[in-house]
Amino acid sequence: MENFERYFLHDKKVFLENISYETVKAEGRPTRVELVSKDTIVAQLMKNGVKICFNRAMSFDPEAVFSLSVTYSMVLLFDPSTKDEIDWRSTDIAGEFRRSCPHLLSLLMARTALMIGQITSSSGQPPIMTPAAAPKA
């Protein structure tokens, strides 16, 4: 899709959607654990725009230490002059957002990374710093 952002007004609302943090008591003492991080982008079509949710979930394999999930969302309101040019119900909105709006995705990722750093350092440990921007394609 050409110029995805032209279908939306310039004002964007960004907010913390959800945080889930649970400490995990591992059975025994694993000799090796791997930190696993997974990013997800979901789009929800609304009457007057779209809601984009970026989630970063972190856990250990095997299960140990903690599991953490942070979601930031952004609401993009349709521009009334262009919104009817697209069949929004058949459009991969999350995919178009990912491809066409790296600066907006980076904004969500940066806030998520900051929150993860703050949460993981809250018990006196060094913060876990995760990527704050989308990789360059």
PDB file of C-alpha atoms in Angstrom:
ATOM      1  CA  MET A   1       0.000   0.000   0.000  1.00  0.00           C
ATOM      2  CA  GLU A   2       1.324   3.419  -0.911  1.00  0.00           C
ATOM      3  CA  ASN A   3       1.556   6.021   1.871  1.00  0.00           C
ATOM      4  CA  PHE A   4      -0.372   4.177   4.574  1.00  0.00           C
ATOM      5  CA  GLU A   5      -0.305   7.194   6.887  1.00  0.00           C
ATOM      6  CA  ARG A   6      -2.304   9.387   4.514  1.00  0.00           C
ATOM      7  CA  TYR A   7      -5.461   7.543   5.574  1.00  0.00           C
ATOM      8  CA  PHE A   8      -5.128   8.818   9.145  1.00  0.00           C
ATOM      9  CA  LEU A   9      -5.157  12.142  10.949  1.00  0.00           C
ATOM     10  CA  HIS A  10      -1.824  13.362  12.332  1.00  0.00           C
ATOM     11  CA  ASP A  11      -2.909  13.106  15.984  1.00  0.00           C
ATOM     12  CA  LYS A  12      -2.050   9.764  17.529  1.00  0.00           C
ATOM     13  CA  LYS A  13      -2.908   8.520  20.990  1.00  0.00           C
ATOM     14  CA  VAL A  14      -0.287   6.254  22.612  1.00  0.00           C
ATOM     15  CA  PHE A  15      -0.911   4.487  25.909  1.00  0.00           C
ATOM     16  CA  LEU A  16       0.162   1.590  28.098  1.00  0.00           C
ATOM     17  CA  GLU A  17      -2.330  -1.198  27.496  1.00  0.00           C
ATOM     18  CA  ASN A  18      -1.170  -3.985  29.808  1.00  0.00           C
ATOM     19  CA  ILE A  19       1.687  -5.326  31.938  1.00  0.00           C
ATOM     20  CA  SER A  20       1.961  -8.844  33.312  1.00  0.00           C
ATOM     21  CA  TYR A  21       4.933  -9.827  35.482  1.00  0.00           C
ATOM     22  CA  GLU A  22       5.210 -13.068  37.386  1.00  0.00           C
ATOM     23  CA  THR A  23       8.168 -14.503  39.247  1.00  0.00           C
ATOM     24  CA  VAL A  24       8.767 -18.178  38.615  1.00  0.00           C
ATOM     25  CA  LYS A  25      10.262 -20.677  41.025  1.00  0.00           C
ATOM     26  CA  ALA A  26      12.040 -23.255  38.929  1.00  0.00           C
ATOM     27  CA  GLU A  27      12.018 -26.907  39.883  1.00  0.00           C
ATOM     28  CA  GLY A  28      15.599 -27.672  40.900  1.00  0.00           C
ATOM     29  CA  ARG A  29      18.400 -25.490  39.587  1.00  0.00           C
ATOM     30  CA  PRO A  30      18.693 -25.600  35.777  1.00  0.00           C
ATOM     31  CA  THR A  31      22.298 -25.488  34.577  1.00  0.00           C
ATOM     32  CA  ARG A  32      21.418 -23.390  31.569  1.00  0.00           C
ATOM     33  CA  VAL A  33      18.451 -21.117  30.829  1.00  0.00           C
ATOM     34  CA  GLU A  34      17.721 -19.113  27.698  1.00  0.00           C
ATOM     35  CA  LEU A  35      15.898 -15.775  27.709  1.00  0.00           C
ATOM     36  CA  VAL A  36      13.207 -15.843  25.029  1.00  0.00           C
ATOM     37  CA  SER A  37      11.649 -12.655  23.666  1.00  0.00           C
ATOM     38  CA  LYS A  38       8.697 -12.499  21.279  1.00  0.00           C
ATOM     39  CA  ASP A  39       7.208  -9.391  19.646  1.00  0.00           C
ATOM     40  CA  THR A  40       3.636  -9.272  18.356  1.00  0.00           C
ATOM     41  CA  ILE A  41       1.713  -6.566  16.493  1.00  0.00           C
ATOM     42  CA  VAL A  42      -2.075  -6.762  16.366  1.00  0.00           C
ATOM     43  CA  ALA A  43      -4.470  -4.318  14.711  1.00  0.00           C
ATOM     44  CA  GLN A  44      -8.099  -3.812  15.625  1.00  0.00           C
ATOM     45  CA  LEU A  45     -10.458  -2.015  13.243  1.00  0.00           C
ATOM     46  CA  MET A  46     -12.674   0.504  15.025  1.00  0.00           C
ATOM     47  CA  LYS A  47     -15.518   2.655  13.752  1.00  0.00           C
ATOM     48  CA  ASN A  48     -13.399   5.807  13.504  1.00  0.00           C
ATOM     49  CA  GLY A  49      -9.887   4.379  13.100  1.00  0.00           C
ATOM     50  CA  VAL A  50      -7.570   1.547  14.047  1.00  0.00           C
ATOM     51  CA  LYS A  51      -5.917   0.458  17.260  1.00  0.00           C
ATOM     52  CA  ILE A  52      -2.409  -0.968  16.932  1.00  0.00           C
ATOM     53  CA  CYS A  53      -1.110  -3.049  19.847  1.00  0.00           C
ATOM     54  CA  PHE A  54       2.578  -3.888  20.206  1.00  0.00           C
ATOM     55  CA  ASN A  55       3.432  -6.616  22.719  1.00  0.00           C
ATOM     56  CA  ARG A  56       6.807  -7.900  23.868  1.00  0.00           C
ATOM     57  CA  ALA A  57       6.679 -11.095  25.923  1.00  0.00           C
ATOM     58  CA  MET A  58       9.754 -12.403  27.734  1.00  0.00           C
ATOM     59  CA  SER A  59      10.294 -15.672  29.531  1.00  0.00           C
ATOM     60  CA  PHE A  60      12.974 -18.266  30.160  1.00  0.00           C
ATOM     61  CA  ASP A  61      13.406 -21.722  28.682  1.00  0.00           C
ATOM     62  CA  PRO A  62      13.198 -23.847  30.727  1.00  0.00           C
ATOM     63  CA  GLU A  63      10.746 -21.882  32.819  1.00  0.00           C
ATOM     64  CA  ALA A  64      12.646 -19.911  35.495  1.00  0.00           C
ATOM     65  CA  VAL A  65      13.152 -16.483  37.083  1.00  0.00           C
ATOM     66  CA  PHE A  66      10.149 -14.573  35.610  1.00  0.00           C
ATOM     67  CA  SER A  67       7.696 -14.171  32.764  1.00  0.00           C
ATOM     68  CA  LEU A  68       6.905 -10.660  31.552  1.00  0.00           C
ATOM     69  CA  SER A  69       4.567  -9.167  28.988  1.00  0.00           C
ATOM     70  CA  VAL A  70       4.269  -5.451  28.140  1.00  0.00           C
ATOM     71  CA  THR A  71       1.763  -4.023  25.651  1.00  0.00           C
ATOM     72  CA  TYR A  72       1.633  -0.462  24.357  1.00  0.00           C
ATOM     73  CA  SER A  73      -1.130   0.645  22.002  1.00  0.00           C
ATOM     74  CA  MET A  74      -1.664   3.446  19.531  1.00  0.00           C
ATOM     75  CA  VAL A  75      -4.961   4.728  18.152  1.00  0.00           C
ATOM     76  CA  LEU A  76      -4.901   6.166  14.646  1.00  0.00           C
ATOM     77  CA  LEU A  77      -8.050   8.038  13.638  1.00  0.00           C
ATOM     78  CA  PHE A  78      -9.219   7.890  10.030  1.00  0.00           C
ATOM     79  CA  ASP A  79      -8.899  10.966   7.837  1.00  0.00           C
ATOM     80  CA  PRO A  80     -12.505  11.444   6.640  1.00  0.00           C
ATOM     81  CA  SER A  81     -11.305  12.575   3.207  1.00  0.00           C
ATOM     82  CA  THR A  82      -9.376   9.339   2.448  1.00  0.00           C
ATOM     83  CA  LYS A  83     -10.726   6.549   4.678  1.00  0.00           C
ATOM     84  CA  ASP A  84     -13.247   5.204   2.138  1.00  0.00           C
ATOM     85  CA  GLU A  85     -10.557   4.628  -0.507  1.00  0.00           C
ATOM     86  CA  ILE A  86      -9.614   1.331   1.172  1.00  0.00           C
ATOM     87  CA  ASP A  87     -11.590  -1.768   2.107  1.00  0.00           C
ATOM     88  CA  TRP A  88     -10.301  -1.888   5.687  1.00  0.00           C
ATOM     89  CA  ARG A  89     -11.936  -5.228   6.485  1.00  0.00           C
ATOM     90  CA  SER A  90      -9.802  -7.032   3.886  1.00  0.00           C
ATOM     91  CA  THR A  91      -6.572  -5.126   4.588  1.00  0.00           C
ATOM     92  CA  ASP A  92      -3.737  -6.553   6.696  1.00  0.00           C
ATOM     93  CA  ILE A  93      -3.583  -3.428   8.867  1.00  0.00           C
ATOM     94  CA  ALA A  94      -0.883  -4.755  11.217  1.00  0.00           C
ATOM     95  CA  GLY A  95       1.276  -5.763   8.238  1.00  0.00           C
ATOM     96  CA  GLU A  96       0.828  -2.396   6.530  1.00  0.00           C
ATOM     97  CA  PHE A  97       1.655  -0.604   9.779  1.00  0.00           C
ATOM     98  CA  ARG A  98       4.802  -2.728  10.212  1.00  0.00           C
ATOM     99  CA  ARG A  99       5.955  -2.060   6.617  1.00  0.00           C
ATOM    100  CA  SER A 100       4.927   1.585   6.221  1.00  0.00           C
ATOM    101  CA  CYS A 101       5.318   3.151   9.664  1.00  0.00           C
ATOM    102  CA  PRO A 102       8.710   2.159  11.108  1.00  0.00           C
ATOM    103  CA  HIS A 103       8.912   5.451  13.034  1.00  0.00           C
ATOM    104  CA  LEU A 104       5.574   4.781  14.768  1.00  0.00           C
ATOM    105  CA  LEU A 105       6.506   1.153  15.443  1.00  0.00           C
ATOM    106  CA  SER A 106       9.807   2.352  16.927  1.00  0.00           C
ATOM    107  CA  LEU A 107       7.879   4.698  19.221  1.00  0.00           C
ATOM    108  CA  LEU A 108       5.886   1.750  20.614  1.00  0.00           C
ATOM    109  CA  MET A 109       8.998  -0.432  20.834  1.00  0.00           C
ATOM    110  CA  ALA A 110      11.013   2.245  22.654  1.00  0.00           C
ATOM    111  CA  ARG A 111       8.343   2.698  25.315  1.00  0.00           C
ATOM    112  CA  THR A 112       8.065  -1.052  25.737  1.00  0.00           C
ATOM    113  CA  ALA A 113      11.841  -1.455  26.031  1.00  0.00           C
ATOM    114  CA  LEU A 114      12.018   1.296  28.654  1.00  0.00           C
ATOM    115  CA  MET A 115       9.256  -0.315  30.712  1.00  0.00           C
ATOM    116  CA  ILE A 116      10.937  -3.729  30.517  1.00  0.00           C
ATOM    117  CA  GLY A 117      14.232  -2.202  31.678  1.00  0.00           C
ATOM    118  CA  GLN A 118      12.497  -0.533  34.618  1.00  0.00           C
ATOM    119  CA  ILE A 119      10.595  -3.660  35.641  1.00  0.00           C
ATOM    120  CA  THR A 120      13.559  -6.029  35.371  1.00  0.00           C
ATOM    121  CA  SER A 121      15.776  -3.719  37.444  1.00  0.00           C
ATOM    122  CA  SER A 122      13.183  -3.171  40.185  1.00  0.00           C
ATOM    123  CA  SER A 123      14.680  -5.804  42.470  1.00  0.00           C
ATOM    124  CA  GLY A 124      18.204  -4.409  42.270  1.00  0.00           C
ATOM    125  CA  GLN A 125      19.431  -6.403  39.269  1.00  0.00           C
ATOM    126  CA  PRO A 126      20.831  -4.787  36.118  1.00  0.00           C
ATOM    127  CA  PRO A 127      18.015  -3.942  33.691  1.00  0.00           C
ATOM    128  CA  ILE A 128      17.379  -6.181  30.720  1.00  0.00           C
ATOM    129  CA  MET A 129      17.601  -3.892  27.716  1.00  0.00           C
ATOM    130  CA  THR A 130      15.615  -5.060  24.711  1.00  0.00           C
ATOM    131  CA  PRO A 131      15.623  -3.576  21.180  1.00  0.00           C
ATOM    132  CA  ALA A 132      14.060  -0.124  21.169  1.00  0.00           C
ATOM    133  CA  ALA A 133      13.562   0.081  17.407  1.00  0.00           C
ATOM    134  CA  ALA A 134      12.531  -2.163  14.561  1.00  0.00           C
ATOM    135  CA  PRO A 135      15.397  -3.733  12.618  1.00  0.00           C
ATOM    136  CA  LYS A 136      16.214  -2.092   9.289  1.00  0.00           C
ATOM    137  CA  ALA A 137      14.940  -4.253   6.462  1.00  0.00           C
TER     138      ALA A 137
END
